[in-house]
Backbone as numpy.savetxt, mean C-alpha at the origin, in Angstrom:
# Nx Ny Nz CAx CAy CAz Cx Cy Cz
6.14 -33.36 -10.94 5.43 -32.30 -11.12 6.01 -31.01 -11.11
5.89 -30.09 -11.98 6.55 -29.00 -12.06 6.38 -27.77 -10.90
7.24 -27.47 -10.09 7.20 -26.76 -9.11 7.30 -25.33 -9.12
5.96 -24.16 -8.66 6.11 -23.14 -9.05 7.15 -22.16 -9.19
7.13 -21.50 -10.00 8.24 -20.42 -10.17 7.98 -19.06 -8.93
9.53 -19.18 -7.73 9.83 -18.41 -7.31 9.97 -16.50 -7.44
9.20 -16.02 -6.76 9.49 -14.70 -7.97 9.58 -13.40 -6.36
10.16 -11.92 -6.57 9.60 -11.06 -5.34 9.17 -10.00 -6.07
7.80 -9.41 -4.97 7.26 -7.97 -5.77 7.91 -7.36 -4.80
8.12 -6.11 -5.11 8.42 -5.25 -4.06 7.32 -3.96 -4.62
6.95 -3.28 -3.66 5.65 -2.72 -3.76 5.60 -1.24 -3.10
6.00 -0.10 -4.10 6.09 0.95 -3.14 4.60 1.75 -3.53
4.13 1.95 -1.81 2.70 2.46 -2.11 2.30 3.27 -0.71
1.51 3.68 -0.73 1.31 5.04 0.34 -0.42 3.77 1.01
-0.63 4.27 2.32 -1.74 3.61 2.82 -2.59 4.10 2.80
-2.29 6.19 2.33 -3.32 7.16 1.89 -3.78 6.35 0.44
-3.35 5.60 -0.60 -3.54 5.92 -1.95 -4.36 4.51 -2.46
-5.74 5.10 -2.72 -6.83 4.12 -2.95 -6.14 3.33 -4.15
-5.48 3.65 -5.15 -4.68 2.99 -6.41 -4.06 1.58 -5.96
-3.79 2.19 -4.63 -2.60 1.43 -4.14 -3.48 0.12 -3.56
-4.37 0.19 -2.86 -5.43 -0.83 -2.11 -6.43 -1.43 -3.91
-6.43 -1.17 -4.65 -6.79 -1.31 -5.72 -6.24 -2.34 -7.15
-4.71 -1.47 -6.64 -3.49 -2.63 -7.23 -3.43 -3.72 -6.84
-3.42 -3.79 -5.00 -3.23 -5.11 -4.44 -4.62 -5.99 -4.99
-5.48 -5.37 -4.68 -6.51 -6.56 -5.33 -6.98 -6.83 -6.91
-5.90 -6.30 -7.31 -6.09 -6.77 -8.87 -4.96 -7.95 -8.74
-3.49 -6.93 -8.18 -2.52 -8.44 -7.99 -2.61 -9.48 -7.54
-3.63 -9.03 -6.19 -3.98 -10.81 -5.65 -4.56 -11.76 -6.38
-5.32 -10.90 -7.55 -6.67 -11.98 -8.65 -5.62 -12.58 -9.82
-5.00 -11.79 -10.08 -3.56 -12.54 -10.75 -3.11 -13.29 -9.83
-2.32 -13.12 -9.12 -1.85 -14.62 -8.17 -2.88 -15.47 -8.15
-3.93 -15.75 -7.89 -4.75 -16.43 -8.06 -5.14 -17.27 -9.17
-4.67 -16.41 -10.09 -5.11 -17.01 -11.48 -4.06 -17.71 -11.77
-2.62 -17.59 -10.80 -1.33 -18.46 -11.34 -0.53 -19.04 -10.57
-1.71 -19.30 -9.61 -1.51 -20.47 -8.54 -0.83 -21.84 -9.02
0.40 -22.31 -8.44 0.67 -23.28 -9.17 1.90 -23.09 -9.99
1.92 -22.27 -10.39 2.72 -21.02 -11.81 3.83 -20.26 -10.71
3.24 -19.14 -10.10 4.50 -18.90 -9.85 4.02 -18.59 -8.10
5.11 -18.73 -7.42 4.54 -18.39 -6.12 5.38 -17.21 -5.54
4.92 -15.95 -5.04 5.59 -14.71 -5.02 5.43 -14.24 -3.61
6.90 -13.54 -3.09 6.91 -12.89 -1.91 6.96 -11.60 -2.39
5.62 -10.98 -1.47 5.40 -9.57 -1.48 6.19 -8.68 -0.32
6.79 -7.82 -0.86 7.84 -6.66 0.08 6.85 -5.15 -0.15
6.43 -4.43 0.77 6.44 -3.66 0.62 7.30 -1.91 0.77
6.86 -1.54 0.48 7.95 -0.59 0.33 7.65 1.24 1.01
8.15 2.10 1.54 7.85 3.53 1.52 7.87 4.45 0.66
6.34 4.95 0.73 6.30 6.21 -0.27 5.14 6.69 0.02
5.40 8.61 0.18 4.30 9.22 0.93 3.89 10.58 -0.19
2.49 10.06 -0.47 1.93 10.87 -1.58 1.88 12.27 -1.01
1.86 12.65 0.53 1.97 14.12 0.84 2.84 14.17 2.39
3.67 14.30 1.69 5.10 14.10 3.01 5.11 15.25 3.66
3.86 16.66 3.28 3.93 17.54 3.88 2.88 18.01 4.40
1.56 16.62 4.42 0.79 16.60 5.81 0.60 17.58 6.64
-0.13 17.83 7.38 -0.26 18.77 8.60 -0.09 17.29 9.48
-0.52 17.95 11.06 -0.70 16.45 11.70 -2.08 16.46 11.76
-2.64 17.62 11.65 -4.22 18.00 11.98 -4.93 17.43 10.43
-4.38 17.45 9.47 -5.17 16.33 8.58 -5.72 17.25 7.69
-6.29 17.08 6.62 -7.18 17.49 5.67 -8.07 16.89 4.87
-9.50 17.37 4.86 -10.97 16.22 4.61 -10.22 16.07 3.44
-10.70 14.77 2.55 -10.55 14.21 1.44 -10.88 14.89 -0.05
-11.63 15.26 0.16 -12.55 15.59 -0.95 -12.22 17.27 -1.46
-11.85 17.51 -0.19 -11.20 18.99 -0.61 -9.67 19.00 -0.79
-9.13 17.68 -0.26 -7.32 17.64 -0.40 -7.48 17.14 -1.82
-8.27 16.45 -2.77 -8.26 16.33 -3.94 -8.75 17.30 -4.66
-9.47 18.08 -4.43 -9.49 19.68 -5.55 -8.30 20.39 -5.36
-8.01 20.36 -4.35 -6.88 21.11 -3.93 -5.71 20.79 -4.56
-4.91 19.99 -4.24 -3.88 18.81 -4.81 -3.67 18.83 -6.49
-5.07 18.51 -6.89 -4.92 18.41 -8.54 -6.20 19.51 -9.41
-6.50 20.77 -8.29 -6.90 21.80 -9.30 -8.19 20.98 -9.51
-8.82 20.73 -9.11 -10.21 20.16 -9.55 -11.15 21.07 -8.33
-12.48 20.51 -9.12 -13.83 21.02 -8.60 -14.13 20.48 -7.13
-14.74 20.74 -6.55 -15.34 19.73 -5.44 -16.25 18.77 -6.52
-17.29 19.10 -7.27 -18.19 18.10 -7.29 -17.33 17.26 -8.65
-15.91 17.79 -9.40 -14.95 16.98 -10.19 -14.41 16.21 -8.69
-13.96 16.26 -7.75 -13.31 15.62 -6.80 -14.12 14.60 -6.53
-15.67 14.90 -5.75 -16.73 13.55 -5.95 -17.06 12.37 -7.10
-16.14 12.99 -8.36 -16.61 12.24 -9.32 -15.63 10.55 -9.44
-14.49 11.76 -8.98 -12.82 10.83 -9.05 -13.29 9.79 -7.88
-13.98 10.50 -7.09 -13.63 9.01 -5.77 -15.08 7.82 -6.09
-15.79 8.64 -6.94 -16.62 7.79 -7.43 -16.05 6.72 -8.25
-15.46 6.99 -9.19 -13.94 6.33 -10.26 -13.25 5.19 -9.51
-13.23 5.42 -8.75 -11.99 5.44 -7.99 -12.70 3.47 -7.07
-14.04 3.97 -6.38 -14.53 3.08 -6.07 -15.55 1.74 -7.04
-15.66 2.18 -8.12 -16.47 1.50 -9.18 -14.67 0.29 -9.65
-13.45 1.19 -9.82 -12.12 0.49 -10.04 -11.78 -0.54 -8.32
-12.29 -0.02 -7.57 -12.13 -0.87 -5.93 -12.89 -1.71 -6.41
-14.44 -1.83 -6.26 -15.40 -3.07 -6.74 -14.57 -4.10 -7.54
-14.37 -3.63 -8.82 -13.66 -4.43 -9.87 -12.79 -5.17 -9.11
-11.86 -4.33 -8.67 -10.55 -5.31 -7.97 -11.09 -6.27 -6.23
-12.08 -5.78 -6.39 -12.93 -6.47 -5.01 -12.44 -6.74 -3.59
-11.92 -5.24 -3.49 -11.65 -4.35 -2.53 -12.51 -3.12 -2.31
-12.46 -2.78 -0.78 -13.79 -1.42 -1.01 -12.46 -0.63 -0.07
-13.46 0.71 -0.53 -12.97 2.00 -0.06 -14.24 2.59 0.78
-15.54 1.87 0.70 -16.34 2.28 1.66 -16.02 1.92 3.24
-16.72 3.35 3.89 -16.78 3.07 5.40 -17.82 1.97 5.72
-17.20 1.75 6.64 -17.84 0.12 7.18 -18.25 0.52 8.53
-18.46 1.01 9.18 -18.51 1.52 10.61 -19.58 2.20 10.93
-20.08 2.14 12.23 -21.40 2.91 12.56 -21.61 4.16 12.21
-23.13 4.60 11.76 -23.23 5.69 11.46 -23.36 6.63 12.57
-23.31 7.91 13.13 -22.87 8.66 11.36 -21.28 8.80 10.86
-20.88 8.84 9.56 -19.71 8.22 9.48 -18.97 9.81 9.21
-17.63 9.74 10.56 -16.80 10.60 10.39 -16.18 11.21 8.37
-15.88 12.17 9.03 -15.19 12.48 7.71 -13.79 11.66 6.88
-13.58 11.88 5.63 -12.74 10.98 4.93 -11.90 11.56 5.15
-10.52 11.57 5.77 -9.34 12.32 5.82 -8.24 12.18 5.52
-7.43 12.97 5.10 -5.58 12.84 4.67 -4.97 12.48 5.79
-4.18 11.70 6.35 -3.06 12.29 7.38 -1.76 11.54 6.82
-0.80 12.37 7.65 0.99 12.00 7.35 1.34 10.54 7.94
1.47 10.02 6.41 1.96 9.02 6.94 3.14 8.00 7.39
3.90 8.67 7.38 5.44 8.81 8.05 5.69 7.65 9.34
4.91 7.91 10.02 4.57 7.10 11.36 4.63 5.74 10.67
3.28 5.36 9.64 2.90 4.48 9.42 3.92 3.48 8.37
4.68 4.33 7.84 5.59 3.69 7.04 6.69 3.22 8.04
7.01 3.70 8.64 8.33 3.37 9.50 7.58 1.84 10.47
6.33 1.54 10.86 5.88 0.74 11.50 5.98 -0.62 10.37
5.84 -0.55 8.95 6.02 -0.97 8.02 7.41 -1.86 7.55
8.21 -0.21 7.84 9.29 -0.80 7.03 10.03 -1.48 8.52
10.09 -1.41 9.44 10.06 -2.70 10.84 9.66 -3.82 10.66
8.11 -3.60 10.42 7.62 -5.09 10.30 8.48 -5.99 9.26
8.65 -5.47 7.79 9.55 -6.28 6.95 10.64 -6.57 7.06
11.06 -5.65 8.04 12.74 -6.26 8.36 12.90 -7.51 9.52
11.54 -7.12 10.29 12.04 -8.26 11.72 10.91 -8.83 11.42
9.39 -8.99 11.27 8.55 -10.40 11.32 8.64 -10.91 9.84
9.25 -10.29 8.99 8.75 -10.94 7.60 7.73 -10.72 6.64
7.78 -11.05 5.29 7.00 -10.34 4.49 5.45 -10.98 4.33
5.25 -11.79 4.87 3.72 -12.69 5.26 2.98 -10.79 6.56
3.98 -10.82 7.59 3.38 -10.23 8.54 3.29 -8.80 8.08
4.18 -8.38 7.47 4.26 -6.93 7.14 3.14 -6.53 6.13
2.64 -7.92 5.05 1.54 -8.11 4.11 0.23 -7.87 5.11
0.06 -8.32 5.98 -1.00 -8.31 7.16 -0.94 -7.04 7.69
0.09 -6.32 8.13 0.09 -5.08 8.78 -0.35 -4.30 7.81
-0.45 -4.25 6.70 -0.15 -3.19 5.12 -2.04 -3.29 4.76
-2.50 -4.19 5.12 -3.92 -4.35 4.89 -4.72 -4.39 5.87
-4.23 -4.38 7.22 -4.60 -3.88 8.20 -4.91 -2.17 8.26
-3.69 -1.51 8.00 -3.90 -0.45 7.92 -4.65 0.09 6.61
-5.11 -0.39 5.17 -6.15 0.39 4.41 -7.43 0.01 5.07
-7.50 -0.61 5.98 -8.94 -1.25 6.52 -8.96 -0.50 7.29
-7.78 0.13 8.01 -8.28 1.31 9.19 -8.47 2.65 8.36
-7.48 2.88 7.88 -7.87 4.16 7.03 -9.10 4.02 5.88
-9.64 3.46 4.80 -10.37 2.88 4.37 -11.77 3.17 4.82
-11.70 1.88 5.39 -13.14 1.30 6.07 -13.27 1.46 7.29
-12.46 2.02 8.11 -12.71 2.37 9.34 -12.48 4.20 9.94
-11.92 4.65 8.73 -11.63 5.70 9.02 -11.22 6.45 10.26
-9.72 5.74 10.39 -9.21 5.91 12.01 -8.15 6.87 11.63
-7.61 7.21 12.46 -7.01 8.46 12.58 -5.13 7.92 12.99
-5.14 7.27 11.10 -3.72 6.59 11.03 -2.75 7.05 11.36
-2.39 8.68 11.70 -1.49 9.48 12.05 -0.99 9.33 13.17
-1.96 8.81 13.67 -1.50 9.08 15.57 -0.72 7.33 16.29
-0.05 7.05 16.81 0.62 6.56 17.41 0.35 5.33 18.05
-0.82 5.79 18.51 -1.34 4.88 19.50 -2.82 4.23 19.14
-2.80 4.78 17.60 -3.99 4.26 16.34 -3.07 3.15 15.81
-2.26 3.48 15.42 -0.93 2.23 14.70 -0.51 1.42 15.77
-0.70 1.74 16.94 0.00 0.43 17.32 -1.46 -0.70 18.30
-2.76 -0.08 17.94 -3.95 -1.03 18.22 -4.08 -1.37 16.85
-3.26 -0.95 15.52 -3.21 -1.13 13.97 -2.62 -2.56 14.50
-1.27 -2.62 14.69 -0.29 -3.44 14.73 -0.95 -4.60 15.79
-1.35 -4.37 16.87 -1.73 -5.25 17.51 -2.94 -6.36 17.43
-3.56 -5.57 16.34 -4.80 -6.12 15.61 -4.68 -7.28 14.63
-3.62 -7.52 14.48 -2.76 -8.44 13.40 -1.59 -9.12 14.25
-1.40 -9.24 15.14 -0.82 -10.42 16.31 0.42 -9.46 16.21
1.12 -8.13 16.29 2.12 -7.40 16.38 2.64 -7.18 17.88
3.50 -7.53 18.94 3.41 -7.49 20.08 3.71 -5.50 19.97
2.93 -5.39 20.60 2.81 -3.54 21.21 3.64 -3.00 21.60
4.45 -3.65 22.63 5.70 -2.96 22.73 6.65 -2.69 22.12
7.07 -3.82 20.82 7.99 -3.59 20.08 7.86 -2.59 18.79
6.50 -2.52 18.34 6.04 -1.79 17.84 6.50 -0.28 18.25
5.97 -0.51 19.70 6.17 1.31 19.84 7.58 1.33 20.09
8.63 0.40 20.26 9.89 0.93 20.33 10.62 1.06 18.94
9.58 0.50 17.61 10.08 0.64 16.54 9.54 2.38 16.26
8.61 2.75 16.48 8.12 4.29 16.18 9.14 4.90 16.54
10.06 4.81 17.62 10.96 5.94 18.58 11.89 5.20 17.72
12.22 4.64 17.02 13.73 3.95 16.82 14.38 4.33 15.46
15.58 5.47 15.57 15.83 6.83 14.38 16.19 5.70 13.61
17.13 4.42 14.03 17.60 4.12 12.53 16.10 3.51 11.67
15.08 3.11 12.58 14.14 2.85 11.44 13.24 3.56 11.03
13.48 4.92 11.37 13.03 6.27 10.16 14.13 6.27 9.09
15.74 6.09 9.58 16.34 6.04 8.22 16.20 5.20 7.35
15.92 4.42 7.85 16.14 3.05 7.04 14.67 3.49 6.05
13.86 3.85 6.76 12.16 4.21 5.89 12.73 5.65 5.07
12.96 6.55 5.38 13.53 7.22 4.47 14.92 7.65 2.97
15.05 6.04 3.53 16.02 5.56 2.80 15.25 4.74 1.29
14.38 4.15 1.74 13.19 3.22 1.19 12.49 4.68 -0.25
12.30 5.74 0.99 11.57 7.06 -0.35 12.80 7.11 -0.99
13.73 7.54 -0.83 14.86 8.00 -1.97 15.05 6.93 -2.96
15.08 5.78 -2.81 15.35 4.70 -3.84 14.02 5.01 -4.55
13.12 5.28 -4.23 11.85 5.34 -5.05 12.41 6.29 -6.20
12.78 7.52 -5.82 13.14 8.58 -6.66 14.10 8.09 -7.56
15.13 7.77 -6.74 16.42 7.31 -7.55 15.70 6.57 -8.74
14.74 5.57 -8.81 14.38 4.65 -9.72 13.34 4.98 -10.54
12.92 6.65 -10.52 12.33 7.69 -11.17 10.73 7.05 -10.89
10.32 6.30 -9.60 9.03 6.15 -9.42 8.77 7.76 -8.65
7.26 8.21 -9.17 7.36 9.19 -9.04 5.24 8.95 -8.83
4.65 7.73 -8.97 3.57 7.89 -8.48 3.38 6.36 -8.24
2.34 5.99 -7.46 2.21 4.71 -6.91 0.81 4.40 -7.18
0.57 2.99 -7.07 1.64 1.74 -6.76 2.50 1.78 -7.80
3.63 1.37 -7.50 4.85 0.66 -8.36 4.99 -0.46 -8.08
5.12 -1.31 -8.91 5.96 -2.93 -8.44 6.97 -3.27 -9.42
7.78 -3.56 -8.66 9.36 -3.77 -9.23 9.33 -5.67 -8.92
9.01 -6.13 -10.18 9.27 -7.90 -9.80 11.08 -8.15 -10.35
11.00 -9.23 -9.60 12.50 -10.01 -9.45 13.73 -8.61 -9.20
13.38 -7.60 -8.69 14.48 -5.99 -8.84 14.67 -5.69 -9.63
14.09 -5.88 -10.73 14.34 -5.48 -12.14 13.28 -5.07 -12.62
11.97 -5.23 -12.73 10.74 -5.48 -14.07 9.96 -4.48 -13.43
9.94 -3.10 -13.66 8.66 -2.46 -12.98 7.55 -2.14 -13.82
6.24 -2.62 -12.89 4.84 -2.23 -13.49 4.49 -1.34 -12.57
4.18 0.12 -13.74 3.54 1.54 -12.83 2.38 1.50 -13.02
1.94 1.73 -11.76 0.25 1.76 -11.59 -0.93 0.89 -11.24
-1.96 1.19 -11.03 -3.00 0.07 -10.54 -3.32 -0.73 -12.16
-3.17 -1.70 -12.05 -3.19 -2.37 -13.71 -3.98 -3.52 -13.63
-4.83 -4.00 -14.51 -5.93 -5.02 -14.40 -5.44 -6.10 -14.05
-6.10 -7.11 -13.70 -5.62 -8.41 -13.34 -4.73 -9.28 -14.44
-4.96 -9.09 -15.56 -4.34 -10.06 -16.75 -3.53 -9.41 -17.07
-3.09 -8.02 -16.72 -1.98 -7.50 -17.47 -1.24 -7.91 -16.27
-1.13 -7.85 -14.80 -0.16 -8.11 -13.61 0.07 -10.10 -13.80
-1.20 -10.87 -14.38 -0.40 -12.16 -14.72 0.40 -12.01 -15.94
0.00 -11.19 -17.09 1.12 -11.34 -17.98 2.36 -10.93 -17.74
2.56 -9.50 -17.12 4.02 -9.26 -16.76 4.89 -10.64 -15.75
4.04 -11.14 -14.62 4.61 -12.00 -14.03 5.30 -13.13 -14.76
4.47 -13.71 -15.81 4.78 -14.78 -16.79 5.99 -14.37 -17.60
5.99 -13.13 -18.12 7.15 -13.05 -18.95 7.81 -12.71 -18.02
8.25 -11.93 -16.86 9.76 -12.59 -16.36 9.82 -13.71 -15.63
8.75 -14.51 -15.66 9.25 -16.08 -15.03 10.13 -16.40 -16.54
9.32 -16.11 -17.59 10.21 -16.72 -18.26 11.84 -16.02 -18.87
11.35 -14.48 -18.80 12.62 -14.24 -19.02 14.31 -14.51 -17.68
13.76 -14.98 -16.31 14.57 -15.18 -15.58 14.45 -16.61 -15.25
13.72 -17.62 -15.93 14.39 -18.44 -16.49 15.42 -19.08 -17.16
14.88 -17.83 -18.14 15.78 -18.36 -19.32 17.53 -17.97 -19.19
17.74 -16.78 -18.21 18.57 -16.02 -17.89 19.79 -16.89 -17.50
């Protein structure tokens, strides 16, 4: 029986980024279709869409309008397109908590990236992915203030990460340095938008692609690396 081809997928993304969640949903569908053919190790890397975001955050619709020069109505239309793309990707951007729903906000995400960088290095890719998905859920579905350390620690604890160890990581300047290095690496590779996926450390797939595009890219890379 042929063994599946092992492959690394490095993903630069931000937990504030709806297209990053859509991309993950579509990638997951592609990997399901390639089960038994390709076995992927997914590793997440830091990219801040809004590195200068103030501590108090900004309401999402107003943020999109301001950042991209759109009207509030245009901003709402863009969010509708995102929700449709999310539904096709089998993920959700919708609030799922108790009503009334709090405002959908954008937060500073550097602390979240510090936690993810530490988790990937010390706990491994699977636990890092669990944390990443929990942060997506906390932001999009629960509308929690994930710029706050205590919220981040709650999310980490929810996926079985030791709270004290996570708190130490948030205070560790070496972890902060490594996170900044990941952000610089993105710019060095001309990654200016996310999601951006790099297959086997060499082949970049930019943006949130459909499942079939990811599947085709994974197959092509598997063929190229097998022949090398």
